[in-house]
């Protein structure tokens, strides 16, 4: 939320600098995320002054140019001008030599002394658009004769430098959605921490008066639950035009573009008080306002010219027949204020927050009004806001109040009461605060002490503080005004010894994360919400739509269920990177999946690793080897080996999986994951150009399997290892994992490692055959192996491979 420093000072008497004010606001819980100096007109019109045209003659060498002499308070300047409306005696705006103008944002134009068709020109007579004051370029600006020559243009146009304070407002602080709310916190802090006592300078509405009842509009609210309070009045005979400079400056200071004087007033009051308002062209109302829900299938065109389909949950402002506005969210094209508007109906209302939020989310809208209504505005400020806006409209657009104020408020929202103990307040804060100070803070926050008995006070909480409902909330209010940093650090610390689960899941996860990062992976974090269509279209036999956990109030159609698999999120991330010239990815994520069964809900934490593209970025001295299935297999094996499961791992052929093909990984009899690659259907769905290889590991099962592992410490071997190789002719269906299993079954004591260092398929081999070159590493830690020992084991392995796998030595 953006706040103007100059605007805020209208409500608080203070000489605090913008930096000092920002620090105080942050200390009170309104965290300032940015402080920026702004100019209402870029460049501040430095070097631009008011001048008077002394002479004006036709240019001797150009039909459309004129040569003028202009006084700006010293020696007259010669200026060549092409404007058709320039004339002697006019008061004009002069950009002197050296001035930088910004006719468009960030597009600088520097004024230089030059010759135009042989005539010296020592400046420029300016039009509205050249100064950034408007869009007109029909001619130069001609000012009233009373303007003094030499007056700086910035002074004449009442430009002012300001500071824009950006506050990261938390959702609970709906009371600070306007400058008045921020000023209230600032005053509470200053009155608590300084001797000077001040208050919030509220605008005066005592002069509000109804001049006639010539333009009555009847108001009917059919749904008082969604609209507990609705107020309105009319202003007759307004003149819609550009707002005065002071109003435009205020809106520009908070990043809003001025529209016209009537609409600008509603925006001004909303950002002043935090209460949204809406102005209707009274001619479009047919004499009445009806607040009711839409019918299913109704359509409505909003101010952004988008036709939206409504349903029965959408609260609408209507004229009985036609929809005029989505209540609390967005206005309509047909009833908005235009230059032809002469009569205005002004709305000030309190709409139920949940109703507004659901409607806004349904239509994908996030407006300044919905932002405030969703969080809960002050229901008791609607009357003040209406009268404040009506008086300002009269001030800037003329007109007369032509209708008694209508107020439908069948169930007034009452202030809440909370029991509050001063002793418990001190215990929670950790410091003994004087009772007088606590009461002073409460008073400055509009919290009243109704009664007190035995040290427990009964407090009345204003309705606009929707977040203060418990004693702890009141203590927090006291503490933030007192100052979190003001609470002294205790001299004695009390600590309890925590009992940690062993092995520590957090520590193990960090260890594996650091290992994967060290192997070239990058960690990603995806939303647990995803599209329901993924399960329906791609889930196959494994994932069922009825197992999806749906959101009751989804943020969007793309985030309507909780994920049943990490694979879809991974493929979205890979596709996102490939579409942005980053095809070579090696990613991993720890995350949960969620499913619904007849027995209840289930959460399962998993680790997914996904790779795609080349192993290395393109370089003149490196090969462009692609990542393959074996790359991701190596990463998955590295994870399990790091956890001490090397000797417990087994693999089997992949069955019933989202992956097209690959392997299942088992630790003893427990399936702990799958490795494989995605199908062409998946690649098409996610717009993937390259193959994607995935290891989808059940992290919960892996942690549970740690109980089967034992940490062993042994001395480094004193002997050398011995290597033997086999060149095997095998059926093409035989996997290397089967060779490993047979080899280790033949000898567990001396055989340390089995490796595959060459694969051949093709010419000179029988159909359905392939050749593997396999290495075997033997070692005895205590004594040097003899050839007879190794040869005996190799013969045993050969016989086992021949009998069990049909292998032949080449």
Short mmCIF file of C-alpha atoms in Angstrom, two decimals, residues 597-763:
data_model
loop_
_atom_site.label_atom_id
_atom_site.label_comp_id
_atom_site.label_asym_id
_atom_site.label_seq_id
_atom_site.Cartn_x
_atom_site.Cartn_y
_atom_site.Cartn_z
CA UNK A 597 -9.11 -42.47 0.59
CA UNK A 598 -12.17 -44.06 2.17
CA UNK A 599 -10.15 -44.43 5.37
CA UNK A 600 -9.17 -40.76 5.44
CA UNK A 601 -6.59 -38.35 4.09
CA UNK A 602 -2.97 -39.28 3.41
CA UNK A 603 0.20 -37.19 3.12
CA UNK A 604 3.40 -38.63 1.69
CA UNK A 605 6.71 -36.78 1.52
CA UNK A 606 8.75 -37.46 -1.60
CA UNK A 607 12.01 -36.49 -3.28
CA UNK A 608 11.87 -35.95 -7.02
CA UNK A 609 14.88 -35.47 -9.28
CA UNK A 610 14.44 -34.38 -12.90
CA UNK A 611 17.04 -33.88 -15.61
CA UNK A 612 16.87 -32.78 -19.24
CA UNK A 613 19.15 -31.45 -21.95
CA UNK A 614 22.94 -31.61 -22.20
CA UNK A 615 25.35 -32.41 -19.39
CA UNK A 616 27.41 -29.29 -20.07
CA UNK A 617 26.71 -25.92 -21.60
CA UNK A 618 27.88 -25.54 -25.19
CA UNK A 619 31.63 -24.91 -25.32
CA UNK A 620 34.40 -25.23 -27.90
CA UNK A 621 36.40 -27.73 -25.85
CA UNK A 622 33.60 -29.96 -24.56
CA UNK A 623 31.29 -32.50 -26.11
CA UNK A 624 27.56 -31.96 -26.09
CA UNK A 625 26.68 -35.24 -24.39
CA UNK A 626 23.02 -35.41 -23.45
CA UNK A 627 21.76 -36.37 -20.03
CA UNK A 628 20.28 -39.85 -20.09
CA UNK A 629 18.38 -42.35 -18.01
CA UNK A 630 21.65 -43.48 -16.50
CA UNK A 631 22.42 -39.94 -15.35
CA UNK A 632 19.31 -39.78 -13.21
CA UNK A 633 19.81 -43.38 -12.11
CA UNK A 634 23.27 -42.43 -10.85
CA UNK A 635 21.82 -39.51 -8.87
CA UNK A 636 19.16 -41.72 -7.27
CA UNK A 637 21.72 -44.38 -6.37
CA UNK A 638 24.01 -41.70 -4.93
CA UNK A 639 21.20 -40.58 -2.60
CA UNK A 640 20.63 -44.11 -1.28
CA UNK A 641 24.34 -44.87 -1.03
CA UNK A 642 24.86 -41.69 0.97
CA UNK A 643 22.26 -43.01 3.42
CA UNK A 644 24.07 -46.33 3.77
CA UNK A 645 21.70 -48.41 1.62
CA UNK A 646 24.12 -49.50 -1.08
CA UNK A 647 23.99 -53.16 -0.11
CA UNK A 648 20.22 -53.09 0.45
CA UNK A 649 19.21 -51.76 -2.98
CA UNK A 650 17.54 -53.82 -5.69
CA UNK A 651 15.84 -52.84 -8.94
CA UNK A 652 12.94 -54.37 -10.84
CA UNK A 653 11.19 -53.64 -14.09
CA UNK A 654 8.79 -50.68 -13.95
CA UNK A 655 5.08 -51.44 -13.73
CA UNK A 656 1.95 -49.27 -13.37
CA UNK A 657 3.67 -45.88 -13.37
CA UNK A 658 3.24 -42.35 -14.69
CA UNK A 659 6.66 -42.83 -16.31
CA UNK A 660 6.80 -44.51 -19.70
CA UNK A 661 9.55 -46.99 -18.80
CA UNK A 662 12.36 -47.47 -16.32
CA UNK A 663 13.04 -49.26 -13.05
CA UNK A 664 11.56 -49.66 -9.61
CA UNK A 665 13.95 -49.27 -6.68
CA UNK A 666 13.59 -51.48 -3.60
CA UNK A 667 15.35 -51.40 -0.25
CA UNK A 668 14.99 -54.94 1.01
CA UNK A 669 11.28 -55.61 0.35
CA UNK A 670 10.13 -51.96 0.46
CA UNK A 671 9.61 -50.02 -2.75
CA UNK A 672 11.28 -46.64 -2.29
CA UNK A 673 10.88 -45.12 -5.74
CA UNK A 674 10.97 -45.21 -9.51
CA UNK A 675 13.38 -43.98 -12.17
CA UNK A 676 12.50 -43.57 -15.82
CA UNK A 677 11.44 -41.14 -18.51
CA UNK A 678 8.19 -39.45 -19.54
CA UNK A 679 6.05 -40.41 -22.52
CA UNK A 680 5.47 -38.38 -25.70
CA UNK A 681 1.96 -37.62 -24.37
CA UNK A 682 3.44 -35.90 -21.31
CA UNK A 683 5.97 -34.02 -23.45
CA UNK A 684 3.17 -32.73 -25.67
CA UNK A 685 0.97 -31.74 -22.70
CA UNK A 686 3.74 -29.63 -21.16
CA UNK A 687 5.26 -28.37 -24.41
CA UNK A 688 8.61 -30.11 -23.85
CA UNK A 689 11.13 -30.34 -26.68
CA UNK A 690 13.75 -32.53 -24.94
CA UNK A 691 13.45 -35.84 -23.13
CA UNK A 692 12.98 -35.64 -19.36
CA UNK A 693 14.35 -38.31 -17.03
CA UNK A 694 12.93 -38.59 -13.53
CA UNK A 695 13.68 -40.25 -10.21
CA UNK A 696 10.55 -40.18 -8.02
CA UNK A 697 11.56 -41.35 -4.54
CA UNK A 698 9.35 -42.07 -1.51
CA UNK A 699 11.20 -40.02 1.12
CA UNK A 700 9.03 -41.24 4.01
CA UNK A 701 9.80 -44.86 3.10
CA UNK A 702 13.50 -44.08 2.72
CA UNK A 703 13.61 -42.54 6.21
CA UNK A 704 11.75 -45.53 7.59
CA UNK A 705 14.29 -47.86 5.94
CA UNK A 706 17.16 -46.18 7.77
CA UNK A 707 16.50 -48.52 10.67
CA UNK A 708 17.91 -51.35 8.55
CA UNK A 709 21.23 -49.57 7.97
CA UNK A 710 24.23 -49.72 10.22
CA UNK A 711 27.24 -47.45 10.24
CA UNK A 712 30.48 -49.40 10.14
CA UNK A 713 33.98 -48.01 10.56
CA UNK A 714 36.93 -49.93 9.12
CA UNK A 715 40.57 -49.16 8.60
CA UNK A 716 41.83 -48.23 5.18
CA UNK A 717 42.95 -51.37 3.31
CA UNK A 718 46.68 -52.11 3.42
CA UNK A 719 46.65 -54.04 0.13
CA UNK A 720 46.03 -53.34 -3.53
CA UNK A 721 42.81 -54.17 -5.36
CA UNK A 722 42.75 -56.70 -8.18
CA UNK A 723 40.67 -56.25 -11.34
CA UNK A 724 39.32 -58.86 -13.71
CA UNK A 725 37.10 -58.31 -16.79
CA UNK A 726 34.53 -60.37 -18.65
CA UNK A 727 33.25 -59.71 -22.17
CA UNK A 728 29.79 -61.23 -22.12
CA UNK A 729 27.34 -62.08 -24.90
CA UNK A 730 23.80 -61.70 -23.50
CA UNK A 731 20.17 -61.60 -24.50
CA UNK A 732 19.13 -57.96 -25.05
CA UNK A 733 16.54 -58.19 -22.26
CA UNK A 734 19.15 -58.91 -19.58
CA UNK A 735 19.86 -55.87 -17.38
CA UNK A 736 23.14 -54.94 -15.75
CA UNK A 737 21.44 -55.04 -12.33
CA UNK A 738 20.89 -58.79 -12.85
CA UNK A 739 24.60 -59.28 -13.57
CA UNK A 740 25.43 -57.39 -10.35
CA UNK A 741 23.04 -59.52 -8.33
CA UNK A 742 24.47 -62.80 -9.66
CA UNK A 743 28.07 -61.66 -9.11
CA UNK A 744 27.55 -60.56 -5.52
CA UNK A 745 25.66 -63.81 -4.78
CA UNK A 746 28.78 -65.71 -5.90
CA UNK A 747 31.08 -63.90 -3.46
CA UNK A 748 30.34 -61.35 -0.76
CA UNK A 749 33.70 -61.27 0.99
CA UNK A 750 36.30 -60.30 -1.61
CA UNK A 751 34.20 -58.85 -4.45
CA UNK A 752 34.02 -55.12 -3.79
CA UNK A 753 32.60 -53.61 -6.98
CA UNK A 754 31.00 -54.60 -10.29
CA UNK A 755 31.14 -52.10 -13.15
CA UNK A 756 29.93 -51.80 -16.75
CA UNK A 757 32.46 -50.09 -18.99
CA UNK A 758 31.31 -50.95 -22.53
CA UNK A 759 28.09 -51.86 -24.32
CA UNK A 760 27.83 -53.02 -27.94
CA UNK A 761 24.77 -53.82 -30.02
CA UNK A 762 24.59 -54.23 -33.78
CA UNK A 763 26.90 -55.58 -36.48
#
